[in-house]
Every structure is written in C-alpha cells, then in structure tokens.
Amino acid sequence: MRVPVFCCGRFTFVLTRPLVMGILNVTPDSFSDGGRYVDRKRALAHARQMRADGADLIDIGGESSRPGATPVAESEELDRVLPLVEALAAENIALAVDTRKPAVMRAAAAAGAAMINDIGALSAPGAIEACAQSGVGVCLMHMQREPMTMQAAPVYADVVADVRAFLVARAEACVAAGIARECIAIDPGFGFGKTLAHNLELLRSIGTFVATGFPVVAGLSRKSSLGAITGRSVDERMPASLAAALAAVARGVAIVRVHDVRETVDALRVWRAVESGI
Ligand code: 7PJ
C-alpha cells in the first residue's frame, strides 16, 4: 500500500500518525492569544517552545480572522510575519503562513515557508498561481461569508455536503492550476460561518472529508463552540480542545491546529499507543 504523504516545499510529511500544527498569532487582536506574541523575541521563543514540545508545523498568522476582525494592510502583515519566517526557517522548522494575500504568500514562500494556510481557500486573484509557482503545501479552508459578517446567521442546505463540495472544487481548481495533489490539504473551517450544530455535524462527519483522499486539517482549539458546550472561558478550554482533537484524529484527521502543543502531543501519543501499540 502507498503511504500517504503531504508535501510542503522542502518538507514531506508521512501521514502515518496525526500531525500537530502549533498556532503562533502575531496579531494584536486574536481571540485567544491576541497581543501576547507581537513582540518578536517572545514570538520566536514561543515558536521554539512549540517545536520542542513536538509541533510538526508552526502556523504563523499576521492577520486576525476572529469574528468581526478588520483586515490588515499588506505591508503591516509582511512586517509582522516575514522576520519570523526568516528566523525560524533557518532553524529548519516547517512553517505555515496563515494569509489570504498573494503577495504575502509569495514573500513567505521566498523566505522559507513550507505551507500556505488560507481561510479563503486561495480565492484571491493570483493566490493559486502564487502557491503553484512556489511549490508550497496549501491548506484550503471553508468559510461562509467574511470574518466581519460570518457569524450573523449561517445557513446551509446540508452543511457537510455543501462544505465538502466547496473544498473538493477548490482542490480540483488548484490541481488544474498546477499545484501537486500531494501538496493540498482541506479544512472544514470550524467556527467560520457555522453554528454550534453545524460545527458538531462537521466534526461527527469529518470522515466524509477524509474519504476525499486529501489530508484533512481540523482547527477546534479553544473555539467558542467548545465554550458553548463547557461553559468555559477561552483560557479554560484546553481540556475541551484535547477532547475535540482526539475526536478528530479518531475519525482520520491528519493535522490538528492547536494552541496547546505539549498537551495535545501527549494526548495523541496515548491515543496512538492504544491504536497501534507503540
Ligand atoms: C483556523 C485557521 C482553522 C485553518 C484560524 C483560531 C481562529 N486556519 N485559522 N483552520 N482558524 N486552517 O485561531 O482559532 O480552523 S483563526
């Protein structure tokens, strides 16, 4: 049997165990760690700690996409993200850059980023081409509407079928434009234009996304759905986030995007030991 892989620039991940992508938000206003890592030294230290804790990838975001967030200028986003990419890529850390802007994608790839993580699924004109030309891995995420308005009143005919069809269509558009199939991951975009019921249905049925053959990314860490279920504030959602990550990997998710890397790595190690005896 062929071993599934996810190709990201100079990194090739063998998907025989779930991967952990650690979140590094260098924004003043992200919902859970906004402002904490704007200082470059602190951001670098946090990235290195996540790597030491077992993160396979680090996702650097210079534009907040929390509900109601306002867009950031390209120059500002580049200033926030590029120095970190340059420094951490030199330490051979696999980096994703969370951006919707083709110019940021190109600059990030040139500075050594391995992957582009786009909550807009490479919908900006020139985004697919920017990624195709640089050989990076891509994560295509589904979002209904825009961060400003997405949580107003999300409606779907069939959330699982709608989101899946959208992601497969975006993935095929990427393949047609020259992005290698093994470089494409998909993500249902928990919390992006979804109610709690939508998020739960997507997670319950995430195997439908896994069945497309594209590696699936799940980002549930500290999200408000977990707060709605547990009644916990953002700072108290780590155990809930671990439960959500386990529910995702148990259904075949390849990559979990998390804030709490050390705890998630431990939880996944126990899960794997049970599953495969290692
Ligand atoms: C996601 C993301 C997600 C992917 C954010 C937060 C909100 N990228 N960027 N998937 N969420 N691929 O950090 O919780 O779920 S921003």
mmCIF file of C-alpha atoms in Angstrom, residues 164 168 186 205-216 251-253:
data_model
loop_
_atom_site.group_PDB
_atom_site.id
_atom_site.type_symbol
_atom_site.label_atom_id
_atom_site.label_comp_id
_atom_site.label_asym_id
_atom_site.label_seq_id
_atom_site.Cartn_x
_atom_site.Cartn_y
_atom_site.Cartn_z
ATOM 1 C CA ARG A 164 -17.266 19.115 1.149
ATOM 2 C CA VAL A 168 -13.245 19.439 -3.457
ATOM 3 C CA ILE A 186 -8.565 20.642 3.164
ATOM 4 C CA SER A 205 -18.970 13.551 9.763
ATOM 5 C CA ILE A 206 -15.347 14.564 9.215
ATOM 6 C CA GLY A 207 -14.715 11.048 7.857
ATOM 7 C CA THR A 208 -16.580 12.185 4.734
ATOM 8 C CA PHE A 209 -13.801 14.738 4.186
ATOM 9 C CA VAL A 210 -11.081 12.187 4.953
ATOM 10 C CA ALA A 211 -12.619 9.959 2.255
ATOM 11 C CA THR A 212 -11.764 12.563 -0.415
ATOM 12 C CA GLY A 213 -8.136 11.430 -0.099
ATOM 13 C CA PHE A 214 -6.863 14.916 0.738
ATOM 14 C CA PRO A 215 -5.289 15.244 4.186
ATOM 15 C CA VAL A 216 -7.780 16.952 6.495
ATOM 16 C CA ARG A 251 -12.064 9.917 12.533
ATOM 17 C CA GLY A 252 -8.940 10.162 10.381
ATOM 18 C CA VAL A 253 -7.961 13.821 10.535
#
